[in-house]
CSV table of C-alpha atoms in Angstrom, one decimal:
chain,number,residue,atom,x,y,z
A,1,MET,CA,29.5,61.7,-90.6
A,2,SER,CA,28.1,65.2,-90.4
A,3,ASN,CA,25.1,66.9,-92.0
A,4,GLY,CA,27.1,69.9,-93.1
A,5,ILE,CA,27.5,71.2,-96.7
A,6,ASP,CA,30.9,70.4,-98.3
A,7,ILE,CA,32.9,72.8,-100.5
A,8,GLU,CA,31.9,70.8,-103.6
A,9,PHE,CA,28.4,72.1,-103.4
A,10,LEU,CA,29.3,75.8,-102.8
A,11,GLU,CA,28.6,76.9,-106.4
A,12,PHE,CA,25.2,75.2,-106.4
A,13,ILE,CA,24.4,76.8,-103.0
A,14,LEU,CA,25.3,80.3,-104.2
A,15,GLN,CA,23.3,79.8,-107.5
A,16,TYR,CA,20.3,78.6,-105.5
A,17,ALA,CA,20.5,81.5,-103.1
A,18,TYR,CA,20.8,84.0,-106.0
A,19,LYS,CA,17.5,82.6,-107.5
A,20,LEU,CA,15.6,83.4,-104.3
A,21,ASN,CA,13.4,86.5,-104.9
A,22,ASP,CA,14.2,88.5,-101.8
A,23,LYS,CA,17.9,89.5,-101.0
A,24,ARG,CA,17.2,89.2,-97.2
A,25,GLN,CA,15.9,85.7,-97.8
A,26,GLN,CA,19.0,84.9,-99.8
A,27,MET,CA,21.2,86.0,-96.9
A,28,GLN,CA,19.1,84.1,-94.4
A,29,TYR,CA,19.4,80.9,-96.4
A,30,LEU,CA,23.2,81.3,-96.5
A,31,PHE,CA,23.4,82.0,-92.8
A,32,ASP,CA,21.3,78.9,-92.1
A,33,ILE,CA,23.9,76.8,-94.0
A,34,VAL,CA,26.8,78.3,-92.0
A,35,ARG,CA,24.8,77.6,-88.8
A,36,ASN,CA,24.0,74.1,-89.8
A,37,ASN,CA,27.6,73.4,-90.7
A,38,GLY,CA,28.5,74.3,-87.2
A,39,GLU,CA,32.0,75.1,-85.9
A,40,SER,CA,33.8,72.0,-87.3
A,41,TRP,CA,37.1,72.7,-89.0
A,42,GLU,CA,36.0,70.5,-91.9
A,43,TYR,CA,33.5,73.2,-92.9
A,44,GLU,CA,35.8,76.2,-92.3
A,45,GLU,CA,36.5,76.7,-96.0
A,46,VAL,CA,32.9,76.6,-97.1
A,47,ASN,CA,31.7,78.7,-94.2
A,48,THR,CA,34.4,81.3,-94.9
A,49,LYS,CA,33.5,81.5,-98.6
A,50,ILE,CA,29.8,81.8,-97.8
A,51,LEU,CA,30.4,84.6,-95.2
A,52,GLU,CA,32.7,86.4,-97.6
A,53,TYR,CA,30.0,86.2,-100.3
A,54,ILE,CA,27.4,87.7,-97.8
A,55,ILE,CA,29.8,90.5,-96.8
A,56,GLU,CA,30.4,91.4,-100.5
A,57,GLU,CA,26.7,91.3,-101.3
A,58,CYS,CA,25.6,93.4,-98.2
A,59,GLU,CA,28.5,95.8,-97.7
A,60,PHE,CA,26.9,98.7,-99.6
A,61,ASP,CA,23.2,97.8,-99.2
A,62,ASN,CA,21.8,100.0,-96.4
A,63,GLU,CA,18.8,97.6,-96.1
A,64,LEU,CA,21.1,94.7,-95.1
A,65,ILE,CA,23.4,96.4,-92.5
A,66,PHE,CA,22.5,93.9,-89.9
A,67,GLU,CA,23.4,91.0,-92.2
A,68,TYR,CA,26.6,92.7,-93.1
A,69,VAL,CA,27.7,93.3,-89.5
A,70,PHE,CA,26.6,89.8,-88.5
A,71,ALA,CA,28.6,88.2,-91.3
A,72,LEU,CA,31.7,90.2,-90.3
A,73,GLN,CA,31.3,88.9,-86.7
A,74,LYS,CA,30.7,85.3,-87.9
A,75,LEU,CA,33.8,85.4,-90.2
A,76,ALA,CA,35.9,86.7,-87.3
A,77,THR,CA,34.7,83.8,-85.2
A,78,VAL,CA,35.8,81.3,-87.9
A,79,MET,CA,39.2,83.0,-88.1
A,80,HIS,CA,39.5,83.0,-84.3
A,81,ARG,CA,39.1,79.2,-84.3
A,82,SER,CA,42.2,78.8,-86.5
A,83,TYR,CA,44.5,80.1,-83.7
A,84,ASN,CA,46.8,81.3,-86.5
A,85,THR,CA,48.3,84.7,-85.7
A,86,GLU,CA,47.5,86.1,-89.1
A,87,GLN,CA,43.9,84.8,-88.9
A,88,LEU,CA,43.5,86.1,-85.3
A,89,PHE,CA,44.7,89.6,-86.4
A,90,ALA,CA,42.3,89.5,-89.4
A,91,GLY,CA,39.5,88.5,-87.1
A,92,LYS,CA,40.4,91.4,-84.8
A,93,GLU,CA,40.2,93.8,-87.7
A,94,LEU,CA,36.8,92.3,-88.8
A,95,CYS,CA,35.4,92.9,-85.4
A,96,GLU,CA,36.6,96.4,-85.4
A,97,LYS,CA,35.1,97.0,-88.8
A,98,ALA,CA,31.8,95.4,-87.5
A,99,LEU,CA,31.8,97.7,-84.5
A,100,ASP,CA,32.4,100.7,-86.6
A,101,ARG,CA,29.6,99.9,-89.0
A,102,TYR,CA,27.3,99.0,-86.1
A,103,GLU,CA,27.8,102.4,-84.6
A,104,GLU,CA,27.7,104.3,-87.9
A,105,SER,CA,24.4,102.6,-88.9
A,106,GLY,CA,22.6,103.2,-85.6
A,107,LEU,CA,21.8,99.5,-85.2
A,108,ASP,CA,20.3,98.7,-81.8
A,109,ASN,CA,20.9,95.1,-81.1
A,110,GLU,CA,22.7,94.5,-77.8
A,111,TYR,CA,23.0,90.8,-78.4
A,112,LEU,CA,24.8,91.3,-81.8
A,113,LYS,CA,27.0,94.0,-80.3
A,114,SER,CA,28.0,91.7,-77.3
A,115,HIS,CA,28.9,88.9,-79.7
A,116,ILE,CA,31.2,91.3,-81.6
A,117,TYR,CA,32.9,92.3,-78.4
A,118,LYS,CA,33.1,88.6,-77.3
A,119,THR,CA,34.7,87.7,-80.6
A,120,LEU,CA,37.1,90.7,-80.4
A,121,GLU,CA,38.2,89.5,-77.0
A,122,ASP,CA,38.6,86.0,-78.2
A,123,CYS,CA,40.9,87.1,-81.1
A,124,CYS,CA,42.9,89.4,-78.8
A,125,SER,CA,43.3,86.7,-76.2
A,126,TYR,CA,46.1,85.1,-78.3
A,127,LEU,CA,47.6,88.4,-79.4
A,128,ALA,CA,49.6,89.7,-76.4
A,129,GLU,CA,50.1,93.2,-77.9
A,130,TYR,CA,46.4,93.8,-77.8
A,131,GLU,CA,45.8,93.3,-74.1
A,132,GLU,CA,44.1,96.7,-73.7
A,133,ILE,CA,41.7,95.9,-76.5
A,134,LYS,CA,40.9,92.6,-75.0
A,135,ILE,CA,40.1,94.3,-71.6
A,136,PHE,CA,38.0,96.9,-73.4
A,137,ALA,CA,36.0,94.2,-75.2
A,138,ARG,CA,35.5,92.2,-72.0
A,139,GLU,CA,34.2,95.3,-70.3
A,140,ASN,CA,31.7,96.1,-73.0
A,141,CYS,CA,30.4,92.6,-73.7
A,142,ASN,CA,27.1,91.6,-72.0
A,143,TYR,CA,28.0,88.0,-71.3
A,144,TYR,CA,24.8,87.5,-69.3
A,145,LEU,CA,22.7,88.5,-72.3
A,146,ILE,CA,24.5,86.1,-74.5
A,147,ALA,CA,24.2,83.2,-72.0
A,148,LYS,CA,20.5,84.0,-71.4
A,149,THR,CA,19.6,84.3,-75.1
A,150,ASP,CA,21.7,81.3,-76.2
A,151,ALA,CA,20.1,79.1,-73.4
A,152,VAL,CA,16.6,79.8,-74.9
A,153,HIS,CA,17.7,78.9,-78.4
């Protein structure tokens, strides 16, 4: 038995988040649910829907660029775990979109950028035709920073 949130509660979760005063606080609440659900396949549907909601809410809000890029990367990670070719390709495209938006916005968060590259590499690892992108992502990912930061948290 897990402590994650099931799909039956999704509407309630989104309504509760909507009632929080601050939009950044809303997004943090939703990210916390995705984090608490973990990587289990049984929460893939609810995590996907929450991340899609975050992406939709943050896409055109310049104050929430970080949250938008982070949600794109997290959704790509969920897609990567399916090992389905269509999902892997969609995950690759999400990573590319996240990198584009990261660069356009002037974000300066090497940890987030490295996670995007890592997820891009993960998606391309199962798509033989994207070997060059996989190598590029591997060369640009700071694995040491990810390992060091994750070890602390």
